[in-house]
Coordinates of C-alpha atoms in Angstrom, one line a residue:
Chain V
M1159 CA 0.0 0.0 0.0
Q1160 CA 2.9 2.4 0.8
E1161 CA 4.2 2.2 -2.7
K1162 CA 0.8 3.0 -4.1
I1163 CA 0.4 6.0 -1.8
M1164 CA 3.9 7.3 -2.8
E1165 CA 2.9 6.8 -6.5
I1166 CA -0.3 8.9 -6.0
L1167 CA 1.5 11.6 -4.1
Q1168 CA 4.3 11.9 -6.8
S1169 CA 1.8 11.9 -9.6
V1170 CA 0.2 15.0 -8.1
R1171 CA 3.4 16.8 -7.1
P1172 CA 6.5 15.3 -8.7
D1173 CA 8.5 18.2 -7.5
I1174 CA 8.2 17.4 -3.7
D1175 CA 10.4 14.9 -1.9
F1176 CA 7.6 13.1 0.1
A1177 CA 10.1 10.8 1.8
K1178 CA 11.9 13.7 3.3
E1179 CA 9.3 16.5 4.0
Q1180 CA 7.8 16.6 7.5
A1181 CA 5.5 19.7 7.2
L1182 CA 3.7 19.4 3.9
I1183 CA 0.7 21.3 5.1
D1184 CA 2.3 23.5 7.8
D1185 CA 5.0 24.8 5.4
G1186 CA 2.4 25.3 2.6
L1187 CA 4.1 22.8 0.2
L1188 CA 0.8 21.3 -0.7
E1189 CA -1.9 23.7 -2.0
S1190 CA -5.6 23.0 -1.3
F1191 CA -6.1 21.7 -4.8
D1192 CA -3.2 19.3 -4.4
V1193 CA -4.8 18.0 -1.2
I1194 CA -8.1 17.5 -3.1
Q1195 CA -6.4 15.6 -5.9
I1196 CA -4.6 13.4 -3.5
M1197 CA -7.6 12.7 -1.3
T1198 CA -10.0 12.0 -4.1
T1199 CA -7.5 9.6 -5.7
F1200 CA -7.1 7.8 -2.4
M1201 CA -10.9 7.5 -2.2
D1202 CA -11.0 5.9 -5.7
E1203 CA -8.0 3.7 -5.2
F1204 CA -8.6 2.4 -1.7
D1205 CA -12.4 2.6 -1.7
V1206 CA -12.6 4.8 1.4
Y1207 CA -14.6 7.9 2.1
I1208 CA -12.5 10.9 3.4
D1209 CA -14.5 13.6 5.1
A1210 CA -13.6 17.3 5.1
D1211 CA -12.9 17.2 8.8
D1212 CA -10.3 14.4 8.2
I1213 CA -8.1 17.0 6.4
E1214 CA -6.0 18.0 9.3
P1215 CA -2.2 18.9 9.2
E1216 CA -1.4 16.0 11.6
N1217 CA -2.9 13.6 9.1
L1218 CA -1.1 15.0 6.1
N1219 CA 2.2 16.7 7.1
S1220 CA 4.4 13.7 6.2
F1221 CA 4.4 10.5 4.2
D1222 CA 4.3 8.5 7.4
A1223 CA 1.4 10.5 8.8
I1224 CA -0.5 10.0 5.5
C1225 CA 0.1 6.2 5.6
A1226 CA -1.0 6.0 9.2
F1227 CA -4.1 8.1 8.5
L1228 CA -5.1 5.9 5.5
T1229 CA -4.4 2.7 7.3
Q1230 CA -6.7 3.9 10.1
K1231 CA -9.4 5.0 7.6
I1232 CA -9.3 1.7 5.7
G1233 CA -9.5 -0.2 9.0
S1234 CA -12.5 1.8 10.4
Chain N
M1069 CA -8.7 54.6 22.1
E1070 CA -6.9 53.5 19.0
L1071 CA -4.3 50.8 18.6
T1072 CA -1.8 53.5 17.6
S1073 CA -2.5 55.8 20.6
Y1074 CA -0.3 56.1 23.7
H1075 CA -3.4 55.3 25.7
F1076 CA -3.3 51.8 24.1
L1077 CA 0.4 51.4 25.1
L1078 CA -0.5 52.5 28.7
F1079 CA -3.4 50.0 28.7
I1080 CA -1.1 47.2 27.5
L1081 CA 1.5 48.1 30.2
A1082 CA -1.2 48.0 32.9
V1083 CA -2.5 44.6 31.7
L1084 CA 1.0 43.2 31.5
I1085 CA 1.9 44.3 35.1
L1086 CA -1.3 42.8 36.4
Y1087 CA -1.0 39.7 34.3
Y1088 CA 2.5 38.8 35.5
A1089 CA 1.9 40.1 39.1
L1090 CA -0.7 37.3 39.3
S1091 CA 1.4 34.7 37.5
R1092 CA 1.8 32.6 40.6
V1093 CA -1.9 32.7 41.5
K1094 CA -3.4 29.6 39.8
G1095 CA -6.0 30.5 37.2
A1096 CA -5.9 34.3 37.8
Q1097 CA -4.4 35.3 34.5
R1098 CA -7.5 34.2 32.5
Y1099 CA -9.5 36.7 34.7
V1100 CA -7.0 39.4 33.8
I1101 CA -7.5 38.6 30.1
A1102 CA -11.3 38.6 30.5
A1103 CA -11.2 41.9 32.4
A1104 CA -8.8 43.4 29.8
N1105 CA -11.3 42.3 27.0
V1106 CA -14.1 44.1 28.8
A1107 CA -12.0 47.2 29.4
L1108 CA -10.8 47.4 25.8
I1109 CA -14.3 47.1 24.4
C1110 CA -15.5 49.9 26.7
F1111 CA -12.5 52.1 25.9
M1112 CA -12.8 51.7 22.2
T1113 CA -16.5 51.9 21.7
R1114 CA -19.8 52.6 23.5
K1115 CA -20.6 50.5 26.6
T1116 CA -23.8 49.3 25.1
I1117 CA -21.8 47.5 22.5
L1118 CA -20.4 45.4 25.3
I1119 CA -24.0 44.2 26.0
L1120 CA -24.4 43.1 22.3
I1121 CA -21.1 41.2 22.4
V1122 CA -21.8 39.6 25.8
F1123 CA -25.2 38.5 24.5
L1124 CA -23.7 36.8 21.5
V1125 CA -21.0 35.2 23.6
L1126 CA -23.6 33.8 26.0
F1127 CA -25.7 32.5 23.1
V1128 CA -22.7 30.6 21.6
Y1129 CA -21.6 29.4 25.0
F1130 CA -24.9 27.7 25.8
A1131 CA -25.4 26.5 22.2
G1132 CA -21.9 24.9 22.5
L1133 CA -22.9 23.1 25.7
L1134 CA -26.2 21.8 24.2
L1135 CA -24.5 20.8 21.0
D1136 CA -21.8 18.9 22.9
K1137 CA -24.4 17.0 24.9
A1138 CA -26.3 16.1 21.7
V1139 CA -23.1 14.9 20.0
K1140 CA -22.1 12.8 23.0
E1141 CA -25.6 11.2 23.1
K1142 CA -25.3 10.6 19.4
R1143 CA -28.5 12.4 18.6
K1144 CA -27.6 13.4 15.1
A1145 CA -30.9 15.2 14.2
L1146 CA -30.8 17.2 17.4
S1147 CA -27.1 18.1 17.1
N1148 CA -27.7 19.2 13.4
L1149 CA -30.6 21.3 14.5
I1150 CA -28.5 23.0 17.3
L1151 CA -25.5 23.4 15.0
Y1152 CA -27.2 24.9 12.0
G1153 CA -29.6 26.9 14.2
A1154 CA -26.7 28.4 16.1
L1155 CA -24.6 29.0 13.0
F1156 CA -27.6 30.7 11.3
F1157 CA -28.0 33.0 14.3
V1158 CA -24.3 33.9 14.5
V1159 CA -24.1 34.6 10.7
A1160 CA -27.4 36.5 10.8
Y1161 CA -26.1 38.6 13.7
L1162 CA -23.0 39.5 11.7
C1163 CA -25.0 40.1 8.5
Y1164 CA -27.4 42.4 10.3
F1165 CA -24.7 44.7 11.6
K1166 CA -22.8 44.5 8.3
F1167 CA -25.6 44.9 5.8
F1168 CA -28.7 46.3 7.5
K1169 CA -27.5 49.7 8.8
W1170 CA -30.2 51.3 6.6
T1171 CA -33.0 49.5 8.6
Y1172 CA -31.8 51.2 11.8
E1173 CA -31.5 54.5 10.1
L1174 CA -35.1 54.2 8.8
L1175 CA -36.3 53.4 12.3
Q1176 CA -34.2 56.4 13.6
Q1177 CA -35.9 58.7 11.1
T1178 CA -39.4 57.4 11.8
L1179 CA -39.0 57.8 15.5
A1180 CA -37.3 61.2 15.1
L1181 CA -40.6 62.4 13.5
K1182 CA -42.4 61.4 16.8
G1183 CA -39.8 63.2 18.8
I1184 CA -38.0 60.0 20.0
G1185 CA -34.2 60.1 19.6
L1186 CA -32.1 56.9 19.1
V1187 CA -28.4 56.6 19.7
E1188 CA -26.1 56.6 16.6
W1189 CA -25.6 53.3 14.8
I1190 CA -22.3 51.6 15.7
F1191 CA -20.8 48.4 14.5
P1192 CA -19.7 46.0 17.4
I1193 CA -16.0 46.1 17.4
G1194 CA -14.3 43.0 16.0
L1195 CA -17.6 41.3 15.1
S1196 CA -16.3 40.2 11.7
Y1197 CA -13.5 38.3 13.4
Y1198 CA -14.9 36.6 16.4
T1199 CA -18.1 35.5 14.7
L1200 CA -15.9 33.3 12.5
T1201 CA -14.1 32.1 15.7
M1202 CA -17.5 31.2 17.1
C1203 CA -18.6 29.4 13.9
A1204 CA -15.4 27.4 13.9
Y1205 CA -15.9 26.6 17.6
L1206 CA -19.4 25.2 17.0
L1207 CA -18.4 23.2 13.9
D1208 CA -15.4 21.7 15.7
I1209 CA -17.7 20.5 18.6
S1210 CA -20.0 18.9 16.1
H1211 CA -17.0 17.2 14.4
K1212 CA -15.8 16.0 17.8
K1213 CA -12.5 17.9 17.5
H1214 CA -13.0 19.2 21.0
E1215 CA -15.6 19.4 23.8
A1216 CA -17.6 22.5 24.6
E1217 CA -16.0 25.0 27.0
R1218 CA -17.7 24.8 30.4
N1219 CA -16.1 27.8 32.1
L1220 CA -17.9 30.9 30.9
I1221 CA -15.1 33.3 31.9
D1222 CA -12.5 31.3 30.0
F1223 CA -14.9 31.2 27.0
F1224 CA -15.3 34.9 27.1
A1225 CA -11.5 35.4 27.5
F1226 CA -11.0 33.2 24.4
V1227 CA -13.6 34.6 22.1
T1228 CA -13.0 38.3 22.7
F1229 CA -9.2 37.9 23.3
F1230 CA -8.4 41.6 23.4
P1231 CA -5.3 41.8 21.2
S1232 CA -7.1 40.2 18.3
L1233 CA -10.4 42.0 18.9
I1234 CA -9.6 44.8 16.5
E1235 CA -8.5 43.2 13.3
G1236 CA -7.9 39.5 14.0
P1237 CA -6.3 37.1 13.5
I1238 CA -9.2 34.7 13.6
N1239 CA -8.5 32.4 16.5
L1240 CA -9.4 28.7 16.8
Y1241 CA -10.4 27.2 20.2
R1242 CA -7.9 24.3 20.1
K1243 CA -5.0 26.6 19.4
L1244 CA -5.8 29.5 21.8
M1245 CA -7.8 28.1 24.7
P1246 CA -5.0 25.8 26.0
Q1247 CA -2.8 28.8 26.2
I1248 CA -5.4 30.9 28.0
K1249 CA -5.8 28.2 30.6
E1250 CA -2.0 27.9 31.1
Q1251 CA 0.0 29.7 33.8
H1252 CA 2.5 32.1 32.2
M1253 CA 5.7 33.1 33.9
I1254 CA 7.5 36.3 32.9
N1255 CA 10.1 35.6 30.2
P1256 CA 12.6 38.3 29.0
D1257 CA 12.8 36.7 25.5
N1258 CA 9.0 36.9 25.1
L1259 CA 9.0 40.5 26.2
S1260 CA 11.8 41.5 23.9
E1261 CA 10.5 39.6 20.9
G1262 CA 7.0 41.0 21.5
F1263 CA 8.3 44.5 21.9
V1264 CA 10.3 44.4 18.7
R1265 CA 7.3 43.1 16.9
I1266 CA 5.1 45.9 18.3
L1267 CA 7.7 48.5 17.2
W1268 CA 7.9 47.0 13.7
G1269 CA 4.1 47.1 13.5
Y1270 CA 4.0 50.8 14.5
F1271 CA 6.8 51.5 12.0
K1272 CA 4.8 49.8 9.2
K1273 CA 1.6 51.6 10.2
L1274 CA 2.7 55.1 11.1
V1275 CA 5.8 55.6 9.0
I1276 CA 4.9 53.6 5.8
A1277 CA 1.1 53.0 5.5
D1278 CA -0.1 56.3 6.8
R1279 CA 2.4 58.2 4.7
I1280 CA 1.5 56.3 1.5
G1281 CA -2.2 56.9 2.5
V1282 CA -1.7 60.7 2.2
L1283 CA -0.3 60.4 -1.3
V1284 CA -2.9 57.9 -2.5
I1285 CA -5.7 60.2 -1.3
G1286 CA -3.9 63.2 -2.8
I1287 CA -3.6 61.5 -6.2
L1288 CA -7.1 59.9 -6.4
S1289 CA -8.9 63.0 -5.1
D1290 CA -7.2 65.1 -7.8
E1291 CA -9.6 64.7 -10.7
T1292 CA -7.0 65.8 -13.2
A1293 CA -4.8 62.9 -12.3
A1294 CA -5.2 60.1 -14.9
G1295 CA -3.3 57.4 -16.8
P1296 CA -0.2 55.8 -15.3
L1297 CA -0.4 58.1 -12.3
V1298 CA -3.7 56.6 -11.2
F1299 CA -2.3 53.1 -11.6
F1300 CA 0.8 54.2 -9.6
A1301 CA -1.5 55.4 -6.8
M1302 CA -3.1 51.9 -6.8
V1303 CA 0.3 50.3 -6.7
L1304 CA 1.0 52.5 -3.7
Y1305 CA -2.4 51.5 -2.2
S1306 CA -1.3 47.8 -2.5
F1307 CA 1.7 48.6 -0.3
Q1308 CA -0.4 50.8 2.0
I1309 CA -3.0 48.1 2.7
Y1310 CA -0.2 45.5 3.3
A1311 CA 1.7 47.8 5.7
D1312 CA -1.5 48.9 7.4
F1313 CA -3.0 45.4 7.9
S1314 CA 0.3 43.5 8.7
G1315 CA 1.5 46.4 10.9
G1316 CA -1.7 46.1 13.0
I1317 CA -1.3 42.4 13.1
D1318 CA 2.4 42.8 14.2
V1319 CA 1.2 44.9 17.1
V1320 CA -1.4 42.3 18.0
M1321 CA 1.1 39.4 17.7
G1322 CA 3.6 41.4 19.7
V1323 CA 1.2 42.0 22.6
A1324 CA 0.2 38.4 22.6
R1325 CA 3.9 37.3 22.5
M1326 CA 4.6 39.5 25.5
M1327 CA 1.9 37.6 27.3
D1328 CA 3.5 34.3 26.2
I1329 CA 0.7 33.5 23.9
G1330 CA 1.2 32.6 20.2
L1331 CA -1.5 33.4 17.7
T1332 CA -2.0 32.1 14.2
E1333 CA 0.3 34.0 11.8
N1334 CA -1.6 36.1 9.3
F1335 CA 1.2 36.8 6.7
K1336 CA 3.9 34.9 5.1
A1337 CA 5.7 37.4 2.8
P1338 CA 2.8 37.9 0.5
L1339 CA 4.8 40.3 -1.7
L1340 CA 6.7 37.2 -3.0
S1341 CA 3.6 35.4 -4.2
V1342 CA 4.0 33.8 -7.6
S1343 CA 0.3 33.3 -8.2
V1344 CA -3.1 34.6 -6.9
T1345 CA -3.6 31.1 -5.3
E1346 CA -0.3 31.4 -3.5
Y1347 CA -1.1 34.9 -2.4
W1348 CA -4.2 33.7 -0.6
A1349 CA -2.1 31.2 1.2
R1350 CA 0.2 34.0 2.3
W1351 CA -2.2 36.9 3.0
H1352 CA -4.7 37.0 5.8
M1353 CA -3.9 33.3 6.5
S1354 CA -6.2 33.0 9.5
L1355 CA -9.2 33.9 7.2
G1356 CA -7.8 31.6 4.5
E1357 CA -7.5 28.7 7.0
F1358 CA -11.1 29.2 8.1
M1359 CA -12.4 29.4 4.6
E1360 CA -10.4 26.4 3.5
K1361 CA -11.3 24.2 6.4
Y1362 CA -14.9 25.1 6.9
I1363 CA -16.1 26.0 3.4
Y1364 CA -13.7 24.9 0.7
Y1365 CA -13.0 21.3 1.7
P1366 CA -16.6 20.5 2.8
I1367 CA -17.9 21.7 -0.6
V1368 CA -15.3 19.8 -2.6
L1369 CA -15.6 16.6 -0.6
N1370 CA -19.4 16.7 -0.5
R1371 CA -20.7 13.4 -1.7
R1372 CA -23.4 15.0 -4.0
I1373 CA -20.9 17.4 -5.6
M1374 CA -18.4 14.5 -6.0
K1375 CA -21.1 12.4 -7.7
L1376 CA -22.0 15.3 -10.0
S1377 CA -18.3 16.0 -10.8
K1378 CA -17.8 12.3 -11.7
K1379 CA -20.1 12.8 -14.7
I1380 CA -17.1 14.6 -16.3
K1381 CA -15.1 12.0 -18.1
S1382 CA -11.6 13.5 -17.6
T1383 CA -10.2 12.5 -14.1
Y1384 CA -8.4 15.8 -13.8
Y1385 CA -11.4 18.0 -14.8
S1386 CA -13.8 16.1 -12.7
K1387 CA -11.7 17.1 -9.7
A1388 CA -11.1 20.5 -11.0
F1389 CA -14.8 21.1 -11.4
S1390 CA -15.6 20.8 -7.7
A1391 CA -12.5 22.7 -6.8
F1392 CA -13.5 25.5 -9.2
L1393 CA -17.0 25.6 -7.8
A1394 CA -15.7 25.7 -4.2
S1395 CA -13.2 28.5 -5.1
V1396 CA -16.0 30.7 -6.5
I1397 CA -18.2 30.2 -3.4
V1398 CA -15.2 30.8 -1.1
F1399 CA -14.1 34.0 -2.8
V1400 CA -17.6 35.5 -3.1
I1401 CA -17.9 35.0 0.6
V1402 CA -14.5 36.5 1.2
G1403 CA -15.5 39.5 -0.9
I1404 CA -18.8 40.0 1.0
W1405 CA -17.0 39.5 4.3
H1406 CA -14.8 42.6 3.4
G1407 CA -17.9 44.8 3.1
T1408 CA -21.3 45.6 1.7
G1409 CA -21.8 46.6 -1.9
W1410 CA -21.5 45.0 -5.3
N1411 CA -17.9 46.1 -5.6
Y1412 CA -17.0 43.6 -2.9
V1413 CA -18.9 40.8 -4.6
V1414 CA -17.0 41.6 -7.9
Y1415 CA -13.8 41.7 -5.9
G1416 CA -14.5 38.1 -4.7
C1417 CA -15.4 37.0 -8.2
Y1418 CA -12.2 38.6 -9.6
Q1419 CA -10.1 36.6 -7.1
A1420 CA -12.2 33.4 -7.9
F1421 CA -11.5 33.9 -11.6
F1422 CA -7.8 33.7 -11.1
V1423 CA -7.8 31.0 -8.4
G1424 CA -10.4 28.9 -10.2
G1425 CA -8.9 29.6 -13.6
A1426 CA -5.5 28.4 -12.4
V1427 CA -7.1 25.0 -11.4
L1428 CA -8.9 24.6 -14.7
M1429 CA -6.0 25.8 -16.8
G1430 CA -3.3 24.1 -14.7
P1431 CA -2.3 21.4 -17.2
V1432 CA -2.4 23.8 -20.2
Y1433 CA -0.2 26.3 -18.3
K1434 CA 2.3 23.6 -17.4
A1435 CA 2.4 22.3 -21.0
L1436 CA 2.9 25.8 -22.3
L1437 CA 5.8 26.4 -19.9
Q1438 CA 7.4 23.1 -21.1
K1439 CA 6.9 24.0 -24.7
L1440 CA 8.6 27.4 -24.2
H1441 CA 11.4 25.7 -22.2
I1442 CA 10.7 27.9 -19.2
Q1443 CA 11.9 26.6 -15.9
A1444 CA 9.7 27.6 -12.9
K1445 CA 12.9 28.2 -10.8
N1446 CA 14.5 30.5 -13.4
P1447 CA 15.2 33.8 -11.5
V1448 CA 14.1 36.1 -14.3
W1449 CA 10.9 34.1 -14.7
H1450 CA 10.4 34.0 -10.9
I1451 CA 10.6 37.8 -10.7
F1452 CA 8.3 38.1 -13.7
V1453 CA 5.6 36.0 -12.1
I1454 CA 5.9 37.9 -8.8
L1455 CA 5.4 41.2 -10.7
R1456 CA 2.6 39.7 -12.7
T1457 CA 0.8 38.5 -9.5
F1458 CA 1.3 41.9 -7.9
T1459 CA -0.2 43.7 -10.9
V1460 CA -3.2 41.3 -11.1
L1461 CA -3.8 41.9 -7.3
T1462 CA -3.4 45.7 -7.7
F1463 CA -6.1 45.7 -10.4
G1464 CA -8.3 43.7 -8.0
R1465 CA -7.9 46.3 -5.3
Y1466 CA -9.6 48.9 -7.5
F1467 CA -12.8 47.2 -6.3
I1468 CA -12.1 47.6 -2.6
R1469 CA -10.4 51.1 -2.8
A1470 CA -13.4 52.6 -4.6
K1471 CA -16.5 53.2 -2.5
D1472 CA -18.8 51.3 -4.9
L1473 CA -18.8 49.5 -8.2
T1474 CA -19.4 52.6 -10.2
G1475 CA -16.5 54.2 -8.4
A1476 CA -14.3 51.2 -9.3
F1477 CA -15.1 51.4 -13.0
E1478 CA -14.5 55.2 -12.9
L1479 CA -11.1 54.4 -11.4
F1480 CA -10.4 51.9 -14.2
A1481 CA -11.5 54.5 -16.8
R1482 CA -9.2 57.1 -15.3
T1483 CA -6.3 54.6 -15.4
F1484 CA -6.8 54.1 -19.2
T1485 CA -7.4 57.7 -20.0
S1486 CA -4.5 60.0 -20.9
S1487 CA -4.5 63.4 -19.1
A1488 CA -3.8 66.7 -20.7
G1489 CA -2.4 68.2 -17.5
K1490 CA 1.1 67.7 -16.0
Q1491 CA 1.2 64.5 -14.0
T1492 CA 3.3 64.9 -10.9
L1493 CA 3.7 63.4 -7.5
L1494 CA 4.3 66.8 -5.9
E1495 CA 1.6 68.9 -4.4
K1496 CA -0.3 65.7 -3.6
G1497 CA 0.1 65.9 0.1
L1498 CA 3.8 64.8 0.5
D1499 CA 6.9 67.0 0.1
V1500 CA 10.1 65.7 -1.4
P1501 CA 11.6 64.5 1.9
G1502 CA 8.2 62.8 2.6
L1503 CA 8.3 61.0 -0.8
I1504 CA 11.9 59.9 0.0
V1505 CA 10.9 58.5 3.4
M1506 CA 7.9 56.7 1.7
A1507 CA 10.2 55.2 -0.9
I1508 CA 12.6 54.0 1.7
G1509 CA 9.7 52.6 3.8
I1510 CA 8.4 50.6 0.8
L1511 CA 11.9 49.3 0.1
I1512 CA 12.2 48.2 3.8
L1513 CA 8.9 46.4 3.4
I1514 CA 10.1 44.6 0.3
I1515 CA 13.4 43.6 1.9
A1516 CA 11.6 42.4 5.1
D1517 CA 9.4 40.1 2.9
I1518 CA 12.5 38.8 1.0
L1519 CA 14.2 38.1 4.3
A1520 CA 11.1 36.5 5.8
G1521 CA 10.6 34.4 2.6
N1522 CA 14.1 33.1 3.2
G1523 CA 13.4 32.3 6.9
I1524 CA 15.2 35.3 8.3
R1525 CA 13.3 37.3 10.9
I1526 CA 14.8 40.5 12.2
R1527 CA 13.1 40.2 15.6
E1528 CA 14.8 36.9 16.2
K1529 CA 18.1 38.3 15.2
V1530 CA 17.6 41.2 17.7
L1531 CA 17.0 38.7 20.5
H1532 CA 20.6 37.4 20.0
M1533 CA 22.2 40.9 19.9
H1534 CA 24.3 42.2 22.7
I1535 CA 22.2 44.1 25.3
L1536 CA 23.7 47.5 24.3
A1537 CA 23.2 46.8 20.6
R1538 CA 19.6 45.8 21.4
F1539 CA 19.0 48.9 23.4
A1540 CA 20.4 51.0 20.5
F1541 CA 18.1 49.2 18.0
Y1542 CA 15.1 49.9 20.2
M1543 CA 16.0 53.6 20.5
V1544 CA 16.7 54.1 16.8
T1545 CA 13.4 52.4 15.9
I1546 CA 11.4 54.5 18.4
V1547 CA 13.0 57.7 17.2
C1548 CA 12.2 56.8 13.6
I1549 CA 8.6 56.1 14.5
I1550 CA 8.3 59.4 16.4
V1551 CA 10.2 61.5 13.8
F1552 CA 8.8 59.9 10.6
G1553 CA 5.4 58.7 11.8
M1554 CA 2.3 60.5 10.5
Y1555 CA 0.1 61.8 13.2
G1556 CA -3.2 63.8 13.2
G1557 CA -3.8 66.5 10.7
E1558 CA -6.4 66.3 8.0
F1559 CA -5.5 62.7 7.3
T1560 CA -6.7 60.5 10.1
G1561 CA -4.1 57.9 10.1
A1562 CA -5.2 56.3 13.4
S1563 CA -7.7 53.8 12.1
F1564 CA -6.7 50.5 10.5
I1565 CA -8.2 49.6 7.1
Y1566 CA -9.1 46.1 8.2
Q1567 CA -10.7 47.5 11.4
G1568 CA -13.5 48.6 9.2
F1569 CA -14.1 45.2 7.6

């Protein structure tokens, strides 16, 4: 699943080093439309529903946080 | 009492003395904050306004408690009823004061005929800011982000937190409330950093913004001024509004920092924005955060809208469709939030056109850059896109600088008309030394943004200076503000532009 997540992230923003960055939202690296593209692709790929109130910096600031968030979403 | 008056400084000094004198008494500082909030409201406006504000605070406090109970009992229909009912009331309260002044004036005139006098209409101070704080508070309770606040004094201290009462930033419960509940010990670093930030704020407001303001009024009120001179006045207005708003916010942040409280930053070097989209992520960030979180994402991720957008075959454009729709709604709201009148609606639509357009045209734009072999990081291109963005935003400000839509179009017409008369900056309110100070001020503003954009903050550097150098820095800045600041006269430089929104 991690490879797939990385693939989606890089398809939206190939210029960002997702393995390294730790403040994707807090540092403003991801714009709101990037977040939308990423979230809607996750929804399609992993068959989960992501709510607007799931979009929190702590869920999206790093690759690890995104993986943990999605794992929890898929499991719930 | 204005934010730029010495009364305000004395007020802050008194609050700080009391705040730290009671630092060892558990829970006392929050009472100091609540009392300071009441005092500032009374000093800055009529005392009856305090009643209007307290009424709204009480309403949201009890609505929050009821909502919390319904959420915990999992009574969805009831919690939705409370949430949407309370939101409707809060928004209606704001809209009434923002848009329906004429109804009060009508009542005033009618009663005057019968010999009954009514007090002058007054807008409750800071209403545009803390009503959004209240909406966010209620929405977060319903989304189980936090519980309702049970202590009414704490809630009042948080909602009407006096530094951000005048022009924001828009505070969120989970960021500010834990800090209000904490005990804060006196810390020289906080005092020093806060003090430098306050000085910088006053410098921006009194030396830069208010000086530019004189010239802008001078040019725009001269009916013979036309063509590039009018556009130049609007370029100056762009700098004025930035120095004015960010200067006020620096004072606010400085006061909060002196109290060991960190507020949401409102600016991140907006002069360096390379697109209108990026500008809105760097300008008035607390409003942007609110709009993004509570309006933009809920629209884009709404199941019905997603279902509708999936009818578009292209994967990219099906996503872009909902984002475009949300951008238009967000920016129309942002426009209306700034003021009444169609000019503000058009201002919102103008921003939406560029932000939404960037989403729709994104792939085309990227392909074009590739075809022309333009690297986004090329320095020349980078400067070009910064200037392009600044120009686009300056044209947008025609709609908020003019008093109405007709006025905005007249301003556009003047910009694109050549004038027969001699176009000069002199005799427009500033003498040559005044113009030189203004130009240096703007240059300092640009340099500060470039430094901030590269992670360099002067106030942090000052903290690490030798005590004598630091003292000299304070004195030079204070002298500059006193000598070069604009005070009184025909131009009332005391009010902040964003105080009126």
